[in-house]
Structure formats: structure tokens, C-alpha cells
């Protein structure tokens, strides 16, 4: 008797062998055919039981959602719809699932909306859609680690609790052990954080970049891949309060190199899932096609999911400066017809997602890398260009997603960085260690941040970021 997962039953040649498998009942029909799934693959294995040889008591317990241990012989399937099946010799019910209770959950085999699935996030991974999404999520993270490993990067663990605001946007969750009802106060009546756990104000990190820079300036090529937190009150389909970010950082690399790295990296991980997750992608592609049928024609994606992934993997991204983008947007039809919520009138305007999507989806019909943004709409650490008004920033914009990557060449000149921090009221004593990098062997260096969930959205065709992370954290919601 060989113990196997359902995926192995389909992948390996085990016909006529005695095997055993454990999983959950998807469905049981005609007292004869059990569809058993264990999450190793989208496919369920059909288990054929001889009901005359089984007790009624046992048969009654084989219901949707129940956990089973099945033993039998793997054979070529007699019926249509599957290549192999198990001729069952023995079944043990490991865990029953009361049908009456099951009928109140999303385990009940019928269509459930994504909203309802979210309310039962602890069960939704048992559905075909979430099984496929979460296997893809796992495959993508493996592909990401592989890419960096194969290209000489070291995986660096940036701290989760920090004392600085890496993005300078003030969107942080405070970490404290002080009693909210009775915090220690200073003479002037403010909360005295010197009495707090760390002896200072601390927060959950918004980005591992600043710490990653210190490691790039020691190990050369590093990347982080960890959770990051933003207390921004944006209730959109593309924002989470807790999301995972991948942040490579490379010494002696300029913005050009940064764009090359980001493009090659994205293409590589997308190619990986096209090559390794065809089954789940095909399922999600069909799901998306069904979903899109309910949309008006002009909102439907012109390409099928895998076509879109193939397109990104095989074609060069369009690269253009912010200044060029503004010209295109200024002269665009929606701008002239006042269709943009935020009209583009002049150089310096921050780009909104409607503008990004116009460039990517309508104008270029391709991923776009925008670079050299106005200094005053970007973070303090970006390298100032010779024109004195733009910085060596880059954003990568993807169809259906908008911004998927944000990065830059970093300001390596001590005085320029100090001046910038002064202008923005960023205290030097908070970032003395960051400034030290510019004192001891400073050098050109660059990096970027990829929002992992936005990549998973793109690869799975899911349109809400809450549906590509096991337990989404959003304003007013931290259930589970
Ligand atoms: O553009 P951002 O804010 O850049 C940084 O944090 C830099 N420190 C990165 C770096 O240069 N090392 O964030 C990077 C990416 C965005 O492009 C987006 O994909 C994602 O992180 N992101 C979010 N994803 C989900 N929910 C949110 N609230 C996000 N905020 C940013
Ligand atoms: Mg950004």
C-alpha cells in the first residue's frame, strides 16, 4: 500500500497498484462516486465504492466536507470526465461533516459570491477558486526566491518593528505596550514614550528598504520578502493594511540597471507559473471569462488570462519619462473631453490610477515603466537629477492593476540627502544610521518594491486584492 497525494495519483504512473489517499469529500453521488480532493491539485480523484459491500452507517457519513482515508486500487476510469479512478477497498471516515451545518457554509457545492467567501475565509481555501489562487501564490513566492537565488542575491530579513518611517508618509501602525487608559505623561502632558517597551516610539514597518540599503552596501545584492503595514485609509480593491513586499537592493546599480532588473524579474516569475501551474491557470482563466461576461463589452479584457501573462513575459515593457507621459495625458481624448476625475493640466501633477490605466490599457496596451518623476511627489531618499526638479524614480504599471512596482536610484550624496531631509522635516537623529551609509564608502545603488498581492492579482486574474491573500487586513476588518 503506497500513500499518495491526489496530485501524485494523477502525475505518476500507478495504475493497478494498491494505494491510499486522504482528503475531503467534494461530492458523493449515486451512493457510488466520491470526488475526493486534498488541495494538492485542482483535480479531485474519483473513488468508486461498492455500496453493497459497505455498511449503511458508513455510507451515511460520506458527505460533502467530510475527511476520508481511502484505500484501493488505482485503475483506468470506466466513465467519462477523468482518466483514472480508485476502486475502493476500504474507507475510514476521519472527520464527519454534518450536512445540515455544511449547507449553511460555502462548502455546499454551488456558486457563492466572492463577498460571501470572504466572510468564511477559514473555509474558502477548500473551494476550487481559492485552492487555485493560493497554490499560485505559493508558486510565485517560490519563483521569486529562486530568481534571486539564481542571480546571486542574499535574502535579507528586515525588521518588522522599526523606529523610522521609511516612506515618510506617516501611515504607520504604532507598536506599544503602554496602557491606553493610563499612559505615562511628560511634564507637558504628552504620552511619554521613553517609558514604552523600546524606550521610544515604534511602529510596524511600511517598507524594509532603508535597512535593505545598509545590507546592499555590505553584501552587494540583497532582497527582502516580508510583511509590510500601512495605516492608509484607502478602501480600494488594490490596497491592504498588511501586505507582502519584495524589495531587492543592489550596490553600484543605477536606475537603468534597476529597470532592467525589475523587468527581467517580473518576466521570469510570470514565465515560471505559466510553465508550472497550467492547470490552475486554465481554471482561473475560465472563471475570469465567466465573470467578464457580466461586464459591458468595453470593460472586458481584450486578452485571456494566459495570453496576458504570455504577452508580459514575451514583450519589452514601454519605458518613458514622467514628462513624456504628462504630454500624452494632456493631449489625450479623456483629458480633453474632461473624462478624468483629476484632469491633467500641468507638469508636476501626481498621476492617479485612472491616468496610469489609460497609459497602460488604452494608449500603449503594454506594461509601462515611468521614470524621472517630479521630486516633490516622491519619497525623500530618491536620487535628485541634474535638472534639480526630477528624481530617478521608476514605477511599473500593469494592465488591470496600475502600479505594481515602485523603485528608485537612491540619493548617495550626503549633503544632498541631508538638505532634502531638512526640507521635509525628517529628523536626522532618527536616521543617523542611514546617513552613515553616505559617510562610509557611499556609492550609487538602487532598488525597488514589488507589491506581492498585486502580482498575485495579475497572475490569477482576481480583481480584488482581498481575494489573493489568506486573511486580508483592511480598514474596519481584521477578522480571523
Ligand atoms: O511604491 P511603494 O510605496 O514603495 C516603497 O515602499 C519603496 N520603499 C520600495 C523600494 O524602493 N524598495 O510600494 C511598493 C509597492 C507598490 O508599487 C505596490 O505594488 C505595493 O508596494 N503597495 C501595496 N500593495 C498593497 N496594499 C498597499 N496598501 C500597498 N502600498 C504599496
Ligand atoms: Mg509607489
Coordinates of C-alpha atoms and ligand atoms in Angstrom, one line a residue:
X1 CA 0.0 0.0 0.0
X2 CA 1.6 3.3 -1.1
X3 CA 0.4 6.6 0.4
X4 CA -0.1 9.3 -2.2
X5 CA -1.5 12.8 -2.6
X6 CA -4.2 13.3 -5.3
X7 CA -1.6 15.3 -7.4
X8 CA 0.7 12.3 -7.3
X9 CA -2.0 9.9 -8.3
X10 CA -2.5 12.0 -11.5
X11 CA 1.2 12.7 -12.2
X12 CA 2.7 9.3 -11.5
X13 CA 2.0 6.0 -13.3
X14 CA 0.4 4.0 -10.5
X15 CA -2.2 2.1 -12.4
X16 CA -3.1 -1.3 -10.9
X17 CA -1.3 -0.6 -7.7
X18 CA -2.7 -0.6 -4.2
X19 CA -2.7 3.0 -3.0
X20 CA -4.1 5.0 -0.1
X21 CA -5.0 8.7 0.0
X22 CA -6.6 11.2 2.4
X23 CA -8.7 14.2 1.6
X24 CA -12.1 15.9 1.8
X25 CA -15.3 14.9 0.1
X26 CA -16.3 17.4 -2.6
X27 CA -19.3 15.4 -3.6
X28 CA -20.8 11.9 -3.3
X29 CA -23.4 10.8 -5.9
X30 CA -25.4 7.7 -6.5
X31 CA -24.0 6.1 -3.3
X32 CA -21.1 5.2 -5.6
X33 CA -18.9 8.0 -6.8
X34 CA -16.9 10.1 -4.3
X35 CA -15.0 13.1 -5.6
X36 CA -12.1 13.4 -3.2
X37 CA -9.8 16.5 -3.0
X38 CA -6.8 17.1 -0.8
X39 CA -5.7 20.5 -2.0
X40 CA -2.5 19.2 -3.7
X41 CA -4.2 19.9 -7.1
X42 CA -7.3 21.4 -8.6
X43 CA -8.4 17.9 -9.6
X44 CA -10.4 15.6 -7.4
X45 CA -9.9 11.9 -7.6
X46 CA -13.0 9.8 -8.2
X47 CA -13.3 7.0 -5.7
X48 CA -15.7 4.3 -6.7
X49 CA -17.3 2.4 -3.9
X50 CA -19.2 -0.9 -4.0
X51 CA -22.1 0.2 -1.8
X52 CA -23.4 -3.3 -1.4
X53 CA -20.2 -4.2 0.4
X54 CA -20.3 -1.1 2.8
X55 CA -22.4 -0.6 5.8
X56 CA -25.3 2.0 5.6
X57 CA -23.8 3.6 8.7
X58 CA -20.5 4.3 6.9
X59 CA -22.2 5.4 3.6
X60 CA -24.3 7.9 5.6
X61 CA -21.1 9.6 6.9
X62 CA -19.6 10.1 3.4
X63 CA -20.9 13.6 2.9
X64 CA -19.6 16.8 1.4
X65 CA -16.8 18.2 3.6
X66 CA -16.0 15.0 5.5
X67 CA -12.4 13.9 5.8
X68 CA -11.7 10.4 4.5
X69 CA -8.9 7.9 4.4
X70 CA -9.4 5.8 1.3
X71 CA -7.6 2.6 0.3
X72 CA -8.0 0.9 -3.0
X73 CA -6.6 0.1 -6.4
X74 CA -5.8 2.8 -9.0
X75 CA -7.5 1.9 -12.3
X76 CA -8.2 3.4 -15.7
X77 CA -11.6 5.1 -15.4
X78 CA -14.6 3.4 -16.9
X79 CA -16.5 6.7 -17.1
X80 CA -16.1 10.0 -18.9
X81 CA -14.5 13.1 -17.3
X82 CA -11.5 11.5 -15.7
X83 CA -8.5 9.4 -16.8
X84 CA -8.1 7.4 -13.5
X85 CA -10.1 6.4 -10.5
X86 CA -9.8 4.4 -7.3
X87 CA -11.6 1.1 -7.0
X88 CA -12.2 1.4 -3.2
X89 CA -11.5 -1.5 -0.9
X90 CA -11.7 0.3 2.4
X91 CA -12.9 3.7 3.7
X92 CA -12.3 5.3 7.1
X93 CA -14.2 8.5 8.0
X94 CA -11.6 10.6 9.8
X95 CA -13.8 13.5 10.4
X96 CA -17.5 13.8 9.8
X97 CA -19.2 16.9 8.4
X98 CA -22.9 17.3 9.4
X99 CA -24.8 18.0 6.1
X100 CA -27.2 20.4 7.8
X101 CA -24.3 22.6 9.1
X102 CA -22.4 22.2 5.8
X103 CA -25.4 23.5 3.9
X104 CA -25.0 26.8 5.7
X105 CA -21.4 27.2 4.6
X106 CA -19.5 27.8 1.4
X107 CA -18.6 24.1 1.4
X108 CA -22.0 23.5 -0.1
X109 CA -21.3 22.8 -3.7
X110 CA -23.0 25.7 -5.5
X111 CA -22.0 29.2 -6.7
X112 CA -21.1 31.6 -3.9
X113 CA -20.1 35.2 -4.4
X114 CA -16.6 36.3 -3.6
X115 CA -18.1 38.5 -0.8
X116 CA -19.7 35.5 0.9
X117 CA -16.4 33.5 0.5
X118 CA -14.6 36.4 2.3
X119 CA -16.9 36.0 5.3
X120 CA -15.8 32.4 5.5
X121 CA -12.2 32.9 4.8
X122 CA -11.3 30.0 7.0
X123 CA -13.1 27.6 4.6
X124 CA -12.6 29.3 1.3
X125 CA -9.3 27.6 0.5
X126 CA -11.4 24.4 0.0
X127 CA -13.1 25.9 -3.0
X128 CA -11.6 25.4 -6.4
X129 CA -11.1 29.1 -7.0
X130 CA -9.2 29.7 -3.7
X131 CA -7.3 26.5 -4.0
X132 CA -6.0 27.6 -7.4
X133 CA -5.2 31.2 -6.2
X134 CA -3.4 30.0 -3.1
X135 CA -1.3 27.4 -5.0
X136 CA -0.4 30.1 -7.5
X137 CA 0.5 32.5 -4.6
X138 CA 2.8 29.8 -3.2
X139 CA 4.3 29.1 -6.6
X140 CA 5.0 32.8 -7.2
X141 CA 6.8 33.2 -3.9
X142 CA 8.9 30.1 -4.7
X143 CA 9.7 31.6 -8.2
X144 CA 10.7 34.9 -6.6
X145 CA 13.1 33.3 -4.1
X146 CA 14.5 31.1 -7.0
X147 CA 15.0 34.1 -9.2
X148 CA 17.1 35.9 -6.6
X149 CA 18.9 32.8 -5.5
X150 CA 19.9 32.1 -9.1
X151 CA 21.1 35.7 -9.6
X152 CA 23.4 36.0 -6.7
X153 CA 21.2 37.8 -4.2
X154 CA 21.1 37.3 -0.5
X155 CA 17.8 37.1 1.3
X156 CA 17.8 39.7 4.0
X157 CA 15.3 39.9 6.8
X158 CA 14.4 43.5 7.5
X159 CA 12.9 44.2 11.0
X160 CA 9.2 44.3 11.3
X161 CA 9.2 46.7 14.3
X162 CA 11.0 49.9 13.4
X163 CA 11.6 53.4 14.8
X164 CA 11.6 55.2 11.4
X165 CA 9.1 55.9 8.7
X166 CA 10.8 54.6 5.5
X167 CA 8.4 56.2 3.1
X168 CA 8.0 59.4 5.1
X169 CA 4.2 59.2 4.5
X170 CA 3.2 58.9 8.2
X171 CA 0.9 55.9 7.5
X172 CA 2.1 53.7 10.4
X173 CA 0.7 51.4 13.0
X174 CA 2.1 52.2 16.4
X175 CA 3.6 49.4 18.4
X176 CA 3.3 50.0 22.1
X177 CA 2.8 48.2 25.5
X178 CA 1.7 51.3 27.3
X179 CA -1.7 51.2 28.9
X180 CA -4.0 53.1 26.6
X181 CA -6.2 54.2 29.6
X182 CA -3.4 55.4 31.7
X183 CA -0.2 56.1 29.8
X184 CA 2.8 57.8 31.5
X185 CA 2.9 61.5 30.6
X186 CA 5.7 64.0 30.2
X187 CA 5.8 67.4 32.1
X188 CA 4.0 68.9 29.1
X189 CA 1.2 66.3 29.3
X190 CA 2.1 64.3 26.2
X191 CA 2.5 60.5 26.2
X192 CA 6.0 59.6 27.4
X193 CA 7.3 57.1 25.0
X194 CA 10.7 56.9 26.8
X195 CA 8.7 54.7 29.3
X196 CA 7.5 52.5 26.5
X197 CA 8.8 49.0 25.8
X198 CA 11.6 50.1 23.4
X199 CA 12.2 53.4 25.2
X200 CA 11.0 55.3 22.1
X201 CA 8.1 55.5 19.6
X202 CA 8.0 52.4 17.4
X203 CA 5.8 51.2 14.6
X204 CA 5.2 48.4 12.2
X205 CA 7.4 48.8 9.1
X206 CA 6.0 50.3 6.0
X207 CA 9.0 49.1 3.9
X208 CA 12.2 47.2 4.6
X209 CA 14.1 49.4 2.1
X210 CA 16.2 51.6 4.3
X211 CA 17.6 48.6 6.2
X212 CA 18.0 46.6 3.0
X213 CA 20.1 49.5 1.7
X214 CA 22.5 49.0 4.6
X215 CA 22.9 45.4 3.6
X216 CA 23.2 46.1 -0.1
X217 CA 26.1 48.3 0.9
X218 CA 27.7 45.3 2.6
X219 CA 26.6 42.2 0.7
X220 CA 26.1 43.8 -2.7
X221 CA 22.9 42.3 -3.9
X222 CA 20.1 41.6 -1.4
X223 CA 16.3 41.3 -1.3
X224 CA 13.7 41.3 1.4
X225 CA 10.4 39.4 1.2
X226 CA 8.2 40.1 4.1
X227 CA 5.1 41.6 5.5
X228 CA 4.7 45.4 5.5
X229 CA 2.0 47.5 7.0
X230 CA 0.2 50.7 6.0
X231 CA -2.4 52.5 8.0
X232 CA -3.7 54.3 5.0
X233 CA -7.4 54.6 5.0
X234 CA -7.9 53.5 1.4
X235 CA -10.7 51.1 1.0
X236 CA -9.9 50.1 -2.6
X237 CA -9.6 46.8 -4.4
X238 CA -5.8 47.3 -4.6
X239 CA -4.9 48.3 -1.0
X240 CA -4.3 46.2 2.1
X241 CA -3.2 47.4 5.5
X242 CA -1.0 44.3 5.7
X243 CA 0.7 43.2 2.5
X244 CA 3.8 41.4 1.5
X245 CA 6.6 43.2 -0.4
X246 CA 9.6 42.1 -2.2
X247 CA 12.4 44.6 -2.1
X248 CA 15.7 44.0 -4.0
X249 CA 18.5 46.5 -3.4
X250 CA 21.8 46.5 -5.3
X251 CA 25.0 48.3 -4.8
X252 CA 26.7 50.0 -7.8
X253 CA 23.5 49.8 -9.8
X254 CA 21.8 52.8 -11.4
X255 CA 18.2 53.5 -12.5
X256 CA 18.7 51.9 -15.9
X257 CA 20.0 48.7 -14.2
X258 CA 17.1 48.8 -11.8
X259 CA 14.6 48.9 -14.7
X260 CA 16.3 46.1 -16.4
X261 CA 16.3 44.0 -13.2
X262 CA 12.7 44.6 -12.5
X263 CA 11.6 43.8 -16.0
X264 CA 13.7 40.6 -16.2
X265 CA 12.5 39.6 -12.7
X266 CA 8.8 40.0 -13.5
X267 CA 9.1 38.2 -16.8
X268 CA 10.9 35.3 -15.1
X269 CA 8.4 34.7 -12.3
X270 CA 5.4 35.0 -14.7
X271 CA 7.1 32.5 -17.0
X272 CA 7.6 30.2 -14.1
X273 CA 3.9 29.9 -13.3
X274 CA 3.0 29.6 -17.0
X275 CA 5.3 26.6 -17.1
X276 CA 4.4 25.1 -13.7
X277 CA 0.8 26.0 -12.9
X278 CA -1.0 25.4 -16.2
X279 CA -3.9 23.5 -14.6
X280 CA -4.8 26.2 -12.0
X281 CA -4.3 29.0 -14.6
X282 CA -6.6 27.3 -17.0
X283 CA -9.3 27.1 -14.3
X284 CA -8.8 30.7 -13.3
X285 CA -8.9 31.8 -17.0
X286 CA -12.3 30.1 -17.4
X287 CA -13.5 31.6 -14.2
X288 CA -12.5 35.1 -15.3
X289 CA -14.1 34.6 -18.7
X290 CA -17.4 33.8 -16.9
X291 CA -17.0 36.8 -14.7
X292 CA -16.3 39.1 -17.6
X293 CA -19.5 38.1 -19.4
X294 CA -21.4 40.1 -16.9
X295 CA -19.4 43.2 -17.7
X296 CA -20.1 45.7 -20.6
X297 CA -18.1 44.9 -23.7
X298 CA -15.7 47.9 -23.3
X299 CA -14.7 46.9 -19.8
X300 CA -13.8 43.4 -20.7
X301 CA -10.2 42.4 -21.1
X302 CA -9.2 42.0 -24.7
X303 CA -6.9 39.1 -23.8
X304 CA -7.5 35.8 -22.0
X305 CA -5.6 35.4 -18.7
X306 CA -2.7 33.2 -20.0
X307 CA -2.5 35.3 -23.2
X308 CA -2.0 38.4 -21.0
X309 CA 0.7 36.6 -19.0
X310 CA 2.4 35.4 -22.1
X311 CA 2.3 38.9 -23.5
X312 CA 4.0 40.4 -20.5
X313 CA 6.6 37.6 -20.4
X314 CA 7.5 37.9 -24.1
X315 CA 7.4 41.7 -24.9
X316 CA 9.5 44.6 -23.9
X317 CA 7.9 47.0 -21.4
X318 CA 7.5 50.5 -22.7
X319 CA 9.8 53.0 -20.9
X320 CA 9.1 56.7 -20.9
X321 CA 9.7 59.6 -18.7
X322 CA 7.1 61.2 -16.5
X323 CA 7.4 64.4 -18.6
X324 CA 6.6 62.4 -21.8
X325 CA 3.7 60.7 -20.0
X326 CA 2.2 64.1 -19.0
X327 CA 2.4 65.3 -22.6
X328 CA 0.5 62.2 -23.8
X329 CA -2.1 62.5 -21.0
X330 CA -2.6 66.3 -21.5
X331 CA -3.4 65.6 -25.2
X332 CA -5.4 62.5 -24.6
X333 CA -9.1 62.2 -25.5
X334 CA -10.4 61.6 -21.9
X335 CA -8.5 64.7 -20.7
X336 CA -9.8 66.9 -23.5
X337 CA -13.3 65.6 -23.0
X338 CA -13.0 66.1 -19.2
X339 CA -13.5 62.4 -18.6
X340 CA -10.7 62.2 -16.0
X341 CA -11.8 62.8 -12.4
X342 CA -8.4 64.5 -11.9
X343 CA -7.7 66.5 -15.1
X344 CA -4.1 66.8 -16.2
X345 CA -3.3 70.5 -16.6
X346 CA 0.3 70.9 -15.9
X347 CA 3.7 69.2 -15.3
X348 CA 4.0 68.2 -11.6
X349 CA 0.6 66.6 -11.2
X350 CA 0.6 63.3 -9.3
X351 CA -0.7 60.5 -11.5
X352 CA -3.8 58.8 -10.4
X353 CA -4.8 55.3 -11.2
X354 CA -7.1 56.5 -14.0
X355 CA -4.1 58.1 -15.7
X356 CA -1.9 55.0 -15.2
X357 CA -4.6 52.8 -16.6
X358 CA -5.1 55.0 -19.6
X359 CA -1.4 54.8 -20.5
X360 CA -1.2 51.1 -20.0
X361 CA -4.6 49.8 -21.2
X362 CA -5.6 52.3 -23.8
X363 CA -2.5 54.1 -25.1
X364 CA 0.4 51.7 -25.1
X365 CA -1.5 48.4 -24.5
X366 CA 1.6 47.2 -22.7
X367 CA 3.3 47.3 -19.3
X368 CA 4.9 50.7 -18.9
X369 CA 7.9 51.9 -16.8
X370 CA 7.6 55.5 -16.0
X371 CA 10.8 57.2 -14.7
X372 CA 12.2 60.6 -13.7
X373 CA 9.2 61.9 -11.6
X374 CA 9.0 65.3 -10.1
X375 CA 10.9 65.3 -6.8
X376 CA 8.1 66.7 -4.7
X377 CA 5.7 63.9 -5.4
X378 CA 8.2 61.2 -4.4
X379 CA 10.0 60.0 -1.3
X380 CA 13.0 61.8 0.3
X381 CA 15.6 59.1 -0.5
X382 CA 15.4 59.3 -4.3
X383 CA 18.4 60.5 -6.3
X384 CA 18.0 64.1 -7.5
X385 CA 18.6 64.5 -11.2
X386 CA 20.9 67.2 -12.6
X387 CA 17.8 69.3 -13.6
X388 CA 17.2 69.9 -9.9
X389 CA 13.5 69.1 -10.1
X390 CA 13.1 65.4 -11.0
X391 CA 14.3 62.3 -9.2
X392 CA 15.5 58.9 -10.5
X393 CA 12.3 57.2 -9.6
X394 CA 10.5 54.5 -11.5
X395 CA 7.1 53.0 -11.3
X396 CA 6.0 49.9 -13.3
X397 CA 2.4 50.0 -14.4
X398 CA 0.5 46.8 -15.3
X399 CA -2.8 46.3 -17.2
X400 CA -5.7 45.9 -14.9
X401 CA -3.5 46.6 -11.8
X402 CA -1.9 50.0 -12.2
X403 CA 1.2 50.4 -10.1
X404 CA 2.8 47.1 -9.3
X405 CA 6.4 48.2 -8.7
X406 CA 7.8 51.4 -7.2
X407 CA 11.5 52.0 -7.0
X408 CA 14.4 54.4 -7.5
X409 CA 18.1 55.0 -7.6
X410 CA 18.9 56.3 -4.1
X411 CA 20.5 59.6 -3.1
X412 CA 24.1 58.6 -2.4
X413 CA 25.4 62.2 -1.7
X414 CA 25.4 63.0 2.0
X415 CA 24.8 66.8 1.7
X416 CA 22.0 66.5 -0.8
X417 CA 20.3 63.9 1.3
X418 CA 20.7 66.0 4.4
X419 CA 19.3 69.0 2.7
X420 CA 16.3 67.1 1.5
X421 CA 15.6 65.7 4.9
X422 CA 15.8 69.1 6.4
X423 CA 13.3 70.5 3.8
X424 CA 10.8 67.7 4.7
X425 CA 11.4 67.9 8.5
X426 CA 12.7 64.4 8.8
X427 CA 14.8 64.3 11.9
X428 CA 18.4 63.3 11.4
X429 CA 18.7 61.6 14.7
X430 CA 16.0 59.1 13.6
X431 CA 18.0 58.1 10.5
X432 CA 21.6 58.7 11.6
X433 CA 22.5 55.2 10.6
X434 CA 21.0 55.7 7.2
X435 CA 23.1 58.8 6.7
X436 CA 26.2 56.9 7.9
X437 CA 26.0 54.8 4.6
X438 CA 26.7 58.1 2.8
X439 CA 29.8 58.7 5.0
X440 CA 31.5 55.3 4.9
X441 CA 32.1 54.3 1.2
X442 CA 29.0 55.7 -0.3
X443 CA 28.1 54.5 -3.9
X444 CA 25.4 54.6 -6.4
X445 CA 22.7 52.0 -5.5
X446 CA 19.2 51.2 -6.4
X447 CA 16.2 49.0 -5.7
X448 CA 12.5 48.6 -5.9
X449 CA 9.5 47.3 -4.1
X450 CA 7.0 44.8 -5.7
X451 CA 3.7 44.5 -4.0
X452 CA 3.3 40.8 -3.9
X453 CA -0.5 40.7 -3.8
X454 CA -0.7 42.9 -6.9
X455 CA 1.5 40.4 -8.7
X456 CA -0.8 37.6 -7.5
X457 CA -3.8 39.6 -8.7
X458 CA -2.2 39.9 -12.1
X459 CA -1.3 36.3 -12.4
X460 CA -4.6 34.9 -11.2
X461 CA -7.0 37.5 -12.8
X462 CA -8.6 38.1 -9.4
X463 CA -9.9 41.7 -9.3
X464 CA -10.0 42.3 -5.6
X465 CA -6.8 42.2 -3.5
X466 CA -8.8 40.7 -0.6
X467 CA -9.1 37.5 -2.6
X468 CA -5.4 36.8 -3.2
X469 CA -4.2 36.8 0.5
X470 CA -5.4 34.2 3.0
X471 CA -6.7 36.7 5.6
X472 CA -7.0 40.3 4.3
X473 CA -6.5 43.2 6.7
X474 CA -8.3 46.3 5.6
X475 CA -9.9 49.3 7.4
X476 CA -12.5 48.0 9.8
X477 CA -11.7 44.4 9.2
X478 CA -9.3 42.1 11.0
X479 CA -11.5 39.0 11.4
X480 CA -9.7 35.6 11.8
Ligands
LIG1 O1 5.6 52.4 -4.0 P1 5.9 51.9 -2.6 O2 5.3 52.7 -1.5 O3 7.4 51.9 -2.5 C1 8.1 51.5 -1.4 O4 7.7 51.2 -0.3 C2 9.6 51.6 -1.6 N1 10.3 51.6 -0.3 C3 10.0 50.4 -2.4 C4 11.5 50.3 -2.7 O5 12.0 51.1 -3.5 N2 12.2 49.4 -2.1 O6 5.4 50.4 -2.5 C5 5.9 49.5 -3.4 C6 4.8 48.6 -4.0 C7 3.8 49.4 -4.8 O7 4.2 49.5 -6.1 C8 2.6 48.4 -4.7 O8 2.7 47.4 -5.6 C9 2.7 47.9 -3.3 O9 4.1 48.0 -2.9 N3 1.9 48.5 -2.3 C10 0.7 48.0 -1.8 N4 0.2 46.8 -2.0 C11 -1.0 46.5 -1.3 N5 -1.5 47.4 -0.4 C12 -1.0 48.6 -0.2 N6 -1.5 49.4 0.7 C13 0.2 48.9 -0.9 N7 1.0 50.0 -0.9 C14 2.0 49.7 -1.7
LIG2 MG1 4.6 53.9 -5.1

